CSV table of C-alpha atoms and ligand atoms in Angstrom, one decimal:
chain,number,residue,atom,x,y,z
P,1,UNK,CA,-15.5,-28.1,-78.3
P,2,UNK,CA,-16.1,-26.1,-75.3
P,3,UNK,CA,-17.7,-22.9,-75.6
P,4,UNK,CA,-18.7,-19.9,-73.4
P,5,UNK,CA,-20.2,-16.4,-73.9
P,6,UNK,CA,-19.6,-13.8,-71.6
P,7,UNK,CA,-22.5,-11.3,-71.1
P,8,UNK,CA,-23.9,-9.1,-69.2
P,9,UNK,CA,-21.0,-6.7,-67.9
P,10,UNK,CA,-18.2,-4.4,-69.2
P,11,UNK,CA,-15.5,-5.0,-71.3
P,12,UNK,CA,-12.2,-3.1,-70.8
P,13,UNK,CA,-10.4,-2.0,-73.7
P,14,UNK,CA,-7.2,-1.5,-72.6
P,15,UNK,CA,-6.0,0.4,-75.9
P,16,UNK,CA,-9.2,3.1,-75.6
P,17,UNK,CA,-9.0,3.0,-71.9
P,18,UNK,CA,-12.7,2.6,-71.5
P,19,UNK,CA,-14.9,0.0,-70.2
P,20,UNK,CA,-17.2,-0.7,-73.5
P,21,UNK,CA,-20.7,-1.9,-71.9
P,22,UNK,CA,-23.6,-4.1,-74.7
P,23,UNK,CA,-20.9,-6.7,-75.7
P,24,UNK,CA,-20.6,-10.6,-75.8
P,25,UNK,CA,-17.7,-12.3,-75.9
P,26,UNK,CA,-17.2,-16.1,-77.2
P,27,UNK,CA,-14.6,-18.9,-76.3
P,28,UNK,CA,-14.4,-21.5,-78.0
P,29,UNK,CA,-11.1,-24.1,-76.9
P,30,UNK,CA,-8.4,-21.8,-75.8
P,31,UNK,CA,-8.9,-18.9,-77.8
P,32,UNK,CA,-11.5,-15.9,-77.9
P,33,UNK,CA,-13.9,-16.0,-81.0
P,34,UNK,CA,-16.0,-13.1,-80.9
P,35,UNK,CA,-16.5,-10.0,-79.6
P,36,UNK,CA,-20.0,-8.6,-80.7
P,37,UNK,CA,-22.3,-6.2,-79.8
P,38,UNK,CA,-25.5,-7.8,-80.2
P,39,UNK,CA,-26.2,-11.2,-78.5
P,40,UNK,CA,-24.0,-14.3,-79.7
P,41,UNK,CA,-25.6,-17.4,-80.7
P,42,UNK,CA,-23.8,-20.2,-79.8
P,43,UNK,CA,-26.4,-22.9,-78.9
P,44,UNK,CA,-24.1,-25.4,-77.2
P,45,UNK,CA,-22.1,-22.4,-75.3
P,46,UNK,CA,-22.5,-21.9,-72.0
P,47,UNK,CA,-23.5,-18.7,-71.1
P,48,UNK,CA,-22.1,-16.8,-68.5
P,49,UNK,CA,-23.8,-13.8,-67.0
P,50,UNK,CA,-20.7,-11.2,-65.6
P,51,UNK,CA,-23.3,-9.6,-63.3
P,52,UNK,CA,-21.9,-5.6,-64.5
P,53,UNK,CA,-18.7,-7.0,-63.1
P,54,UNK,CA,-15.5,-5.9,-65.6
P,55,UNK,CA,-13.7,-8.6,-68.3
P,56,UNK,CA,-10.3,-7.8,-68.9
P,57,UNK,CA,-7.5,-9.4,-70.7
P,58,UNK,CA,-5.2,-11.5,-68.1
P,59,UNK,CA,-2.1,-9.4,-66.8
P,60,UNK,CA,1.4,-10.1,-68.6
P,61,UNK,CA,4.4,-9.8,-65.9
P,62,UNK,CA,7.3,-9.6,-68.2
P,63,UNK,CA,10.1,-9.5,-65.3
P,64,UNK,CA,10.1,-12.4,-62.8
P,65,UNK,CA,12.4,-15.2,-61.5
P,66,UNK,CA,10.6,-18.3,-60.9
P,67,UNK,CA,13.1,-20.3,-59.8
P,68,UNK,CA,14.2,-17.7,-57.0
P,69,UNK,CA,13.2,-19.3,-54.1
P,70,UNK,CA,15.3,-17.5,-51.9
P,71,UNK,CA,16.7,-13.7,-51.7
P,72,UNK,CA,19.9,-15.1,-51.0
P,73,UNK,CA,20.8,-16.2,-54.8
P,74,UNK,CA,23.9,-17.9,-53.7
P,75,UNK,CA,21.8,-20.2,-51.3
P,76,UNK,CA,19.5,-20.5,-53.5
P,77,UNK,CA,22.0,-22.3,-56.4
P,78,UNK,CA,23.0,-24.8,-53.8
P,79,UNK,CA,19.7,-26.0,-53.4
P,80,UNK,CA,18.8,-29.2,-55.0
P,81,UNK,CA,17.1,-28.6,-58.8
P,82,UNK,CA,14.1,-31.1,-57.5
P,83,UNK,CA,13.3,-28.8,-54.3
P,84,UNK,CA,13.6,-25.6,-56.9
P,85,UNK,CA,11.2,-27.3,-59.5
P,86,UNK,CA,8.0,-27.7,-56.7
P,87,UNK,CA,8.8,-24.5,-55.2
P,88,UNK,CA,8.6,-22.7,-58.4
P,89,UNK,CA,5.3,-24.0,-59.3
P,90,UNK,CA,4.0,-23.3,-55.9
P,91,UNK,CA,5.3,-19.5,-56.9
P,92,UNK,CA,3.6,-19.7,-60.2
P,93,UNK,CA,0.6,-21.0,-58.8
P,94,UNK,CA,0.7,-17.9,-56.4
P,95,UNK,CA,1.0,-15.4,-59.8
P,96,UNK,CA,-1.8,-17.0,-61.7
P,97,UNK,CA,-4.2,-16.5,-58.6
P,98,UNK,CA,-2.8,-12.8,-58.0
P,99,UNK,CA,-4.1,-12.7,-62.1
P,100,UNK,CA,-1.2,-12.9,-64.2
P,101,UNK,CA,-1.7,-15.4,-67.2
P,102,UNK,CA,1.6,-15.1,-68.8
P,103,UNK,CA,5.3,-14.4,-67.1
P,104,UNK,CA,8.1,-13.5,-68.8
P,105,UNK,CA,11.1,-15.4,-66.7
P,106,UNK,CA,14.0,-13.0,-66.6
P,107,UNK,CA,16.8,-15.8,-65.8
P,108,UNK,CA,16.5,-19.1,-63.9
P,109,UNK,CA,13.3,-20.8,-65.8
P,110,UNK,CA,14.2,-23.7,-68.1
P,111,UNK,CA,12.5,-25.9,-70.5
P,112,UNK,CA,11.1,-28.4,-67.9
P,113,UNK,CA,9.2,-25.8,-66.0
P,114,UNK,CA,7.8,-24.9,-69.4
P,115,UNK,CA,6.9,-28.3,-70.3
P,116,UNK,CA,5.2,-29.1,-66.7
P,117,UNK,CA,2.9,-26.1,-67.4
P,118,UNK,CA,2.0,-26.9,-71.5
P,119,UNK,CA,1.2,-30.4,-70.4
P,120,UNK,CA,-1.1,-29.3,-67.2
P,121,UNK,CA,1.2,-31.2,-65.2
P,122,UNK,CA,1.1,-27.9,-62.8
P,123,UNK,CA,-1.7,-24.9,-62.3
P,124,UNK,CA,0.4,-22.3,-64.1
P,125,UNK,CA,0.4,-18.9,-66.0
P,126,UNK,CA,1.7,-19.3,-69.6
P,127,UNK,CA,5.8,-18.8,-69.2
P,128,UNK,CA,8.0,-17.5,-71.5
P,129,UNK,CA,11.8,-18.4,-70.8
P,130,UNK,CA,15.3,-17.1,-71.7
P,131,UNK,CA,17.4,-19.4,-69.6
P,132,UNK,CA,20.1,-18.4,-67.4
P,133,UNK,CA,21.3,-15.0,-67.7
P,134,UNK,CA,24.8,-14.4,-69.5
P,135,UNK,CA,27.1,-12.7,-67.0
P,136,UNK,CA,30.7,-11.7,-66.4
P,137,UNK,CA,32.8,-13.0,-63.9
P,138,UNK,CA,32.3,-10.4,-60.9
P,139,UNK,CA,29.3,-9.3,-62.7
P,140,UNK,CA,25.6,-9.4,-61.4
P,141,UNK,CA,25.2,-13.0,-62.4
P,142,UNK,CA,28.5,-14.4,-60.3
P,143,UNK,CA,27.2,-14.7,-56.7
P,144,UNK,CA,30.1,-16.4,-55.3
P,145,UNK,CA,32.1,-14.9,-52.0
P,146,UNK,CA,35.1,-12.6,-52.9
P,147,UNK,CA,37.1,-15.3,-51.5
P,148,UNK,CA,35.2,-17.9,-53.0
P,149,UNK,CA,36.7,-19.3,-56.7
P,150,UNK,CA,35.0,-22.3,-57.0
P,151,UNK,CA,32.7,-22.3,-60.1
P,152,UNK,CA,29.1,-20.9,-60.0
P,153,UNK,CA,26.6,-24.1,-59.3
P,154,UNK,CA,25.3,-23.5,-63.0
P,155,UNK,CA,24.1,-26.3,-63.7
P,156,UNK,CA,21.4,-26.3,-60.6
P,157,UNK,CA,17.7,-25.3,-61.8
P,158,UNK,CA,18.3,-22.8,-58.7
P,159,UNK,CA,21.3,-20.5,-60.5
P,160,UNK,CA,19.6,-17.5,-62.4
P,161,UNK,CA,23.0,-17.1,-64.4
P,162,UNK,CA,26.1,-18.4,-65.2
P,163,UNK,CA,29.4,-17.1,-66.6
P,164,UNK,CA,30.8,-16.3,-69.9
P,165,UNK,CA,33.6,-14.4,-70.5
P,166,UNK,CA,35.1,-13.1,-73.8
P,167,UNK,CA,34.0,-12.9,-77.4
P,168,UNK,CA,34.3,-16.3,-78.0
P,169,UNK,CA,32.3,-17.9,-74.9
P,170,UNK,CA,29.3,-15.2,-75.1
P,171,UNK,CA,28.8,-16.7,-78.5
P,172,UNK,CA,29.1,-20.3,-77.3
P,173,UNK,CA,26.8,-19.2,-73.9
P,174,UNK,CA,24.3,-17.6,-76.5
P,175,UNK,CA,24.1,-20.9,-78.4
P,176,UNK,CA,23.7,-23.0,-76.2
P,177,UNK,CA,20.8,-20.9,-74.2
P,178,UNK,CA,19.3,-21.1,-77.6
P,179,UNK,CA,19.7,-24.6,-78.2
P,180,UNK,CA,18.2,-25.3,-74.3
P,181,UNK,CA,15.1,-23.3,-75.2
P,182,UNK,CA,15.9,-19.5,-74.7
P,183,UNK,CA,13.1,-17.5,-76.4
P,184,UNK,CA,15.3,-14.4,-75.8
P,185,UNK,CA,18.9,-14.3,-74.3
P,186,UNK,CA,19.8,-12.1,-71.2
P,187,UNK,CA,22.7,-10.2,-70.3
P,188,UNK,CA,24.1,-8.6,-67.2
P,189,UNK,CA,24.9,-5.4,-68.3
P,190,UNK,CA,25.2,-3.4,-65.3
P,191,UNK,CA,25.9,-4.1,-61.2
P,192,UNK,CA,23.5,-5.1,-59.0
P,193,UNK,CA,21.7,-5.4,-55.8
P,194,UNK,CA,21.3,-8.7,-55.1
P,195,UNK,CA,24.9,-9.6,-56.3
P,196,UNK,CA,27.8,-9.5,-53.9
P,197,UNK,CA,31.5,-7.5,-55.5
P,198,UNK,CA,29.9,-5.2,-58.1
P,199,UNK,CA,28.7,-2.1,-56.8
P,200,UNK,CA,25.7,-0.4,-58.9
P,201,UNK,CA,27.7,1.9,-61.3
P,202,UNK,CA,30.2,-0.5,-62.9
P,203,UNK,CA,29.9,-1.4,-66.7
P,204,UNK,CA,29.8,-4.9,-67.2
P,205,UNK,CA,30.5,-6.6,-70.3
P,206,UNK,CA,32.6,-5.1,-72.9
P,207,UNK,CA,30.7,-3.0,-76.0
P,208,UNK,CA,33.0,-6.4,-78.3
P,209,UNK,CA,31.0,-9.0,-75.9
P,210,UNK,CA,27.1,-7.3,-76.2
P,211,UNK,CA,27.8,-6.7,-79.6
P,212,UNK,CA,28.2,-10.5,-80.2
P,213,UNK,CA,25.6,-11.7,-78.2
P,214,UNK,CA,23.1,-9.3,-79.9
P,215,UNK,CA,24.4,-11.0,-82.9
P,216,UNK,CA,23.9,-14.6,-82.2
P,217,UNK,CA,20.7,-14.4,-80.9
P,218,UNK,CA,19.3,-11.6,-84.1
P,219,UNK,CA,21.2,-14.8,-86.2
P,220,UNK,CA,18.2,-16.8,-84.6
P,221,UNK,CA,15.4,-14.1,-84.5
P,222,UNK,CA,15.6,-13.1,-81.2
P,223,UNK,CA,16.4,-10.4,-79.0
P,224,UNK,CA,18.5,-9.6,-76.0
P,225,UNK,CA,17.0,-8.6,-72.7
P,226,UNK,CA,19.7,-6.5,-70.3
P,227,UNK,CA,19.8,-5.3,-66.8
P,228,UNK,CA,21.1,-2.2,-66.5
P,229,UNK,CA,20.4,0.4,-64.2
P,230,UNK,CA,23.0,3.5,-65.2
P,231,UNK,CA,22.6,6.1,-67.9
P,232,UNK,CA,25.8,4.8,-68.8
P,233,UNK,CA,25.1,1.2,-69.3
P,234,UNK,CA,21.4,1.5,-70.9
P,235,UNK,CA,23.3,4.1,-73.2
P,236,UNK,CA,25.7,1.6,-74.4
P,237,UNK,CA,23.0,-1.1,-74.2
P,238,UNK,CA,21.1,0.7,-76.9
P,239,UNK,CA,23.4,1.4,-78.8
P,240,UNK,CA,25.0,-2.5,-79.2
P,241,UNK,CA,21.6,-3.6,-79.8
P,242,UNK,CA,19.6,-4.5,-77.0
P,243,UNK,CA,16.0,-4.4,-77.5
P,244,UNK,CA,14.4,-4.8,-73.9
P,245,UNK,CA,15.7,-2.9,-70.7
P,246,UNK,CA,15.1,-4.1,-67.4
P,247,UNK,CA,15.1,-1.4,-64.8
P,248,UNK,CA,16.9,1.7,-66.1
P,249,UNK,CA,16.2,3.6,-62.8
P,250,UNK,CA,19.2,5.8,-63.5
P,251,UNK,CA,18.0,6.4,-67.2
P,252,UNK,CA,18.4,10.8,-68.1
P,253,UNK,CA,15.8,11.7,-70.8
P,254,UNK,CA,18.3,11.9,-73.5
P,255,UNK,CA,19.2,8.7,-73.4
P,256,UNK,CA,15.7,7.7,-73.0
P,257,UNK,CA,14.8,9.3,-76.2
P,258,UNK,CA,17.8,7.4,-78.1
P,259,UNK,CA,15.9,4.5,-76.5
P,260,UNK,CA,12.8,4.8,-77.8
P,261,UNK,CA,13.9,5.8,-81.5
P,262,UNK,CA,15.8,2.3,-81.7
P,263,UNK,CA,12.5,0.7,-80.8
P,264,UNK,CA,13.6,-0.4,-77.4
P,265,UNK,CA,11.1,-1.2,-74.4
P,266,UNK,CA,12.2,-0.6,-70.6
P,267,UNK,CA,10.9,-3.1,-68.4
P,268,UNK,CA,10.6,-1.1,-65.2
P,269,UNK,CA,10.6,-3.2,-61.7
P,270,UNK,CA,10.1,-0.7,-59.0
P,271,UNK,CA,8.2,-3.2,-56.1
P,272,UNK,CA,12.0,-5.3,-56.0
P,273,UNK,CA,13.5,-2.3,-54.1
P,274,UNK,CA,10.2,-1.8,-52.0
P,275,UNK,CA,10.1,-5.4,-51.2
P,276,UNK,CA,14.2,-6.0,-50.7
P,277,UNK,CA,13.8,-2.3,-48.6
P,278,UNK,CA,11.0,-3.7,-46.4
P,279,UNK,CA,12.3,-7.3,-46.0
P,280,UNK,CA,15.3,-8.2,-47.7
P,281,UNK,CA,17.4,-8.0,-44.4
P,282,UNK,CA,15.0,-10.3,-42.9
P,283,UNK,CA,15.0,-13.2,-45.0
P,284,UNK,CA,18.5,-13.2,-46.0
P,285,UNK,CA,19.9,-10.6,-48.2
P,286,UNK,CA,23.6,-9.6,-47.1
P,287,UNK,CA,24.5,-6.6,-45.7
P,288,UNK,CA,27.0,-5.2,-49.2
P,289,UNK,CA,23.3,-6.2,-51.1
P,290,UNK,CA,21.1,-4.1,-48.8
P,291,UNK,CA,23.1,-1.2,-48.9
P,292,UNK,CA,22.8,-0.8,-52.3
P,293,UNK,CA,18.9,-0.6,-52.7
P,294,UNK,CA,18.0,2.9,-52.1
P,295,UNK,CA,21.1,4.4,-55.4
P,296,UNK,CA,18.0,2.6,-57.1
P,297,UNK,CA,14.8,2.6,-54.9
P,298,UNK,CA,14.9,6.5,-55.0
P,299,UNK,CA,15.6,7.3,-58.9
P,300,UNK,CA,12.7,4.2,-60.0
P,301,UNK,CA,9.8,7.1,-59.4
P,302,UNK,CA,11.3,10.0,-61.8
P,303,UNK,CA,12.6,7.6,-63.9
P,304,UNK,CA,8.8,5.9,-65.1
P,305,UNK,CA,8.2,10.1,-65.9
P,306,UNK,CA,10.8,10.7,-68.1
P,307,UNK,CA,10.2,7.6,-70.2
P,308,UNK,CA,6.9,8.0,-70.5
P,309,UNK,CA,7.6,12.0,-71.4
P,310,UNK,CA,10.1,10.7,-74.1
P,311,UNK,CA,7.9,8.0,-75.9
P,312,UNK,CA,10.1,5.2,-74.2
P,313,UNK,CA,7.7,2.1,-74.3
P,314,UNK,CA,7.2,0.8,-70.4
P,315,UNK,CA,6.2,-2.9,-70.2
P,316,UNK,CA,5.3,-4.1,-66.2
P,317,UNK,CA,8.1,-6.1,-64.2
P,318,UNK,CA,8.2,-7.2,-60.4
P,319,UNK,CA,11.5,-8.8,-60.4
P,320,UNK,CA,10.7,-9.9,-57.0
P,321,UNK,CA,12.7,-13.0,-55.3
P,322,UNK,CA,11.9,-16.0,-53.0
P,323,UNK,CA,9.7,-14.7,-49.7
P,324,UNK,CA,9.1,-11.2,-51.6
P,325,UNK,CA,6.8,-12.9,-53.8
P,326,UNK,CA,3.9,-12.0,-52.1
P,327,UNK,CA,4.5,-8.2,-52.8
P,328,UNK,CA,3.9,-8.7,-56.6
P,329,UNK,CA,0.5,-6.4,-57.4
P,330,UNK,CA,1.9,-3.9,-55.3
P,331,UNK,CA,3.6,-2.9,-58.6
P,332,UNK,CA,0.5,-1.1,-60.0
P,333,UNK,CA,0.1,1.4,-57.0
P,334,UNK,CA,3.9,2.4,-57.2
P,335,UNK,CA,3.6,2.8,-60.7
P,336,UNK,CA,0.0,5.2,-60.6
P,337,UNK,CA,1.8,7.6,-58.0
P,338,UNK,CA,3.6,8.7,-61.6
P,339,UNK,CA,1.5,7.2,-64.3
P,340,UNK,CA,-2.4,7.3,-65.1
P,341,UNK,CA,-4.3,3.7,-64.5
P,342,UNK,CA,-4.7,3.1,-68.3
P,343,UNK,CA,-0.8,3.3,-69.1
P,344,UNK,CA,-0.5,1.1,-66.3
P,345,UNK,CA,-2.7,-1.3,-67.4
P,346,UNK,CA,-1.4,-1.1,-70.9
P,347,UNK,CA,2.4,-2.0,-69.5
P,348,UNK,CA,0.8,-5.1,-67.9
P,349,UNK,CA,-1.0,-6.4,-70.9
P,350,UNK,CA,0.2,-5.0,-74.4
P,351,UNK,CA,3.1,-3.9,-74.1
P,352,UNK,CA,4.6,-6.6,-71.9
P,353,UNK,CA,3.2,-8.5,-74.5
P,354,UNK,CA,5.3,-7.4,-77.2
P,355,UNK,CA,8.2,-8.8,-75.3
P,356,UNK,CA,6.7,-11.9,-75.1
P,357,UNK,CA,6.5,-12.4,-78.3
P,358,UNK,CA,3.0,-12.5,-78.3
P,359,UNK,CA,1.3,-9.3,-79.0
P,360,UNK,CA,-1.5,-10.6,-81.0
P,361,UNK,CA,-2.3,-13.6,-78.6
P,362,UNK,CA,-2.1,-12.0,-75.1
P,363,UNK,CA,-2.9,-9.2,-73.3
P,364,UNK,CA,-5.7,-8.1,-75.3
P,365,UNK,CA,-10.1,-9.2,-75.7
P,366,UNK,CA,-9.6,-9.4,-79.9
P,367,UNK,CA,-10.6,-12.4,-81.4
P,368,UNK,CA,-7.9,-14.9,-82.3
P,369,UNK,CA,-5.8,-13.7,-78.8
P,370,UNK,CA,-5.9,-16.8,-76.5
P,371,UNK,CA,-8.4,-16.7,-73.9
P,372,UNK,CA,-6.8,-15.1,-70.6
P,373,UNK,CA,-9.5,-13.5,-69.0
P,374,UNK,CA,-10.1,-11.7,-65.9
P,375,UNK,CA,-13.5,-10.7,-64.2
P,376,UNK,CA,-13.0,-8.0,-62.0
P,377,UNK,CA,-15.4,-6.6,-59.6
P,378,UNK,CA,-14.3,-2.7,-60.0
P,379,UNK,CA,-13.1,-0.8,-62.4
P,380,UNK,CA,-9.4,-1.0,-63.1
P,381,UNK,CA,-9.4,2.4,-65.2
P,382,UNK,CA,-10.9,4.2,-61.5
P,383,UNK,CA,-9.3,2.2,-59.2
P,384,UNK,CA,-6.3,0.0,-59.7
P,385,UNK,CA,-6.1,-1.5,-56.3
P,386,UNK,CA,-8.7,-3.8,-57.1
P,387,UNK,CA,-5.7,-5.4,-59.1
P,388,UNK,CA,-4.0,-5.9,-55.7
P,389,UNK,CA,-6.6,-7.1,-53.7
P,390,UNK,CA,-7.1,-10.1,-56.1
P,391,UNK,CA,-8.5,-12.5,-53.3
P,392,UNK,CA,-11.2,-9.8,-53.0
P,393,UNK,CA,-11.2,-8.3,-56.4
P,394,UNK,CA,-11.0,-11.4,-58.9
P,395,UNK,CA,-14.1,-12.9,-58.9
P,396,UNK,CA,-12.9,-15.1,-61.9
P,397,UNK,CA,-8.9,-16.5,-64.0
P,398,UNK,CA,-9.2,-17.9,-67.0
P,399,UNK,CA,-6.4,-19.2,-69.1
P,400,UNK,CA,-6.3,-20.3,-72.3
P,401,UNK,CA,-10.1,-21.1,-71.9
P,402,UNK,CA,-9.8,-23.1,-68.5
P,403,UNK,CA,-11.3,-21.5,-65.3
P,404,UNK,CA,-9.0,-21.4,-62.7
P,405,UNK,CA,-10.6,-19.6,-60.2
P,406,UNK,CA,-14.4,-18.7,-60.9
P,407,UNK,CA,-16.5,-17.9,-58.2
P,408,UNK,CA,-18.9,-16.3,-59.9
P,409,UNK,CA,-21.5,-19.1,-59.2
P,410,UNK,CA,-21.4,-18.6,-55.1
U,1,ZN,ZN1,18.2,-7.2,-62.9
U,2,ZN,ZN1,15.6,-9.6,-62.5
């Protein structure tokens, strides 16, 4: 059994947002054991002195796209599955070092990726998949040219979605997502940036088509993940069923209210319009795409204050693609311009975690909650930005019990 106390530095609790200084912590396997104040004894542990620096639960992104190794999506489905697959885990690799133990993959991951990571086969964070994203045709899912009828390259690792149209095949598309792995099932709700022929504002799906998605996937015990940006569309989303919403820039605080009373979480993503605004153009994105970014760049700000004023849950989401990657952490310094540090921290670790599934098992120090651990030199709670400058900042990345950066030997 491997074993390792922690000592000799703070521990954050997210939940109290405090740093709680006197405590040990024990890992034993993959999974923390203990958390006690006076000094653990564990003979055959190693014991690891945290020099005052901070331990923190790993950070939870719970909206990304793996297997978008391009900003042009359409280019990006042609692309051979193989050539997705090692790029993907080079991305992933890339997250887990920036300090994010678990993803949740918002369209494009599969079962393979997932496999390749549970068997070591690739330095990953934990990933939790829903498959491709359901979506009309002309919805935010259906990348093709206007002139362009040829079916959607679906079946390539590299297509986030694929289409479904009608009662009938949103129940078969549902199905088989579950069948293929889906741990929730996502919908395209709402237009799109990064999709060609449907501007922001139109509704996509019809209330008949969500209503039996939602159903299908509640028949297996899951839930349905939408984008949707308009007060419109996150309306009707709630009120068909849908449990997580991605985005909701547009969102008024009435409807954000409705929201949280049916137990919904918004999965805010505010650094994909920085990072399309700064450099979509550059690597790719087409002109009708970029045109689009600032109906949502502009609203994301005062929309993360009236969910938080109406109770609305806020889990953390980056939704960055391909060469936008790198802008990731920026996230947390958008987000602190509206919220405090701690609520910030809390949307990367326990709240995101209830979307995953996982709320007792990630994002948290309890005992029993797998061992995703963070040594931080700083104080999140003060100064987020050491969250951003990870190289700098991270002095150690534990996942599941296995150091994957530690240099707190040098
Ligand atoms: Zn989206
Ligand atoms: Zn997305």
């Amino acid at each position: 059994m491997t074993r390792y106390v922690f000592f000799g530095g703070k521990l954050l609790d997210v939940d109290a947002g405090t740093l709680r200084e006197g405590l040990e912590l024990l890992v034993e396997n993959d999974r923390i054991a203990q958390v006690s104040e006076g000094r653990i004894d564990a003979p055959d542990a190693e014991r690891i002195d945290l020099g005052g620096r901070t331990l923190m639960p790993g950070l939870v992104d719970a909206h990304v796209h793996v297997v978008a190794t391009l900003v042009n999506l359409a280019e990006n489905a042609a692309l051979p599955s193989s050539v997705i697959a090692l790029r993907s885990a080079g991305i992933m690799r890339k997250m887990l070092m920036r300090g994010f133990t678990t993803l949740r993959d918002l369209a494009g991951a599969d079962l393979g990726l997932q496999m390749a990571i549970n068997e070591g086969e690739i330095d990953a964070p934990r990933l939790v998949i829903c498959g491709k994203a359901l979506s009309q045709t002309v919805g935010h899912g259906d990348y093709r040219a206007r002139y362009d009828n040829r079916p959607l390259h679906q079946a390539s690792l590299g297509s986030l979605g694929r289409i479904a149209d009608g009662v009938d095949e949103v129940r078969r598309a549902t199905r088989e997502e579950i069948k293929n792995g889906a741990q929730f099932i996502k919908i395209m709700a709402n237009g799109g940036v990064a999709s060609p022929n449907d501007p922001i504002h139109v509704l996509q799906y019809s209330r008949e088509e969500i209503i039996a998605i939602v159903e299908e996937a509640e028949n297996y015990g899951l839930y349905v993940a939408a984008h949707t940006y308009s007060d419109a569309s996150i309306r009707r989303a709630v009120e068909c069923g849908v449990k997580s919403l991605e985005h909701c820039n547009l969102i008024t605080p009435e409807t954000a209210r409705l929201a949280a009373e049916a137990g919904a979480i918004a999965c805010p993503t505010l650094v994909a319009y920085e990072g399309l605004a700064l450099e979509g153009a550059n690597f790719g994105l087409n002109p009708d795409s970029a045109a689009k970014i600032d109906t949502v760049r502009v609203a994301g700000l005062e929309s993360l204050k009236i969910m938080r004023d109406a109770g609305l849950p806020m889990a953390f989401g980056s939704d960055l693609l391909g060469q936008l990657h790198k802008y990731q952490s920026m996230e947390f310094s958008l987000r602190t311009r509206v919220l405090s540090n701690q609520e910030v921290l809390l949307s990367a670790t326990r709240i995101s975690a209830r979307l995953c599934g996982m709320e007792d098992e990630i994002g948290t120090l309890a005992p029993g909650a797998y061992a995703d651990l963070l040594i931080v030199d700083g104080n999140p709670l003060e100064d987020i930005t050491v969250l951003e400058r990870h190289d700098e900042c991270l002095s150690a990345i534990m996942k599941g019990g296995v150091f994957y950066k530690n240099r707190l030997a040098e």
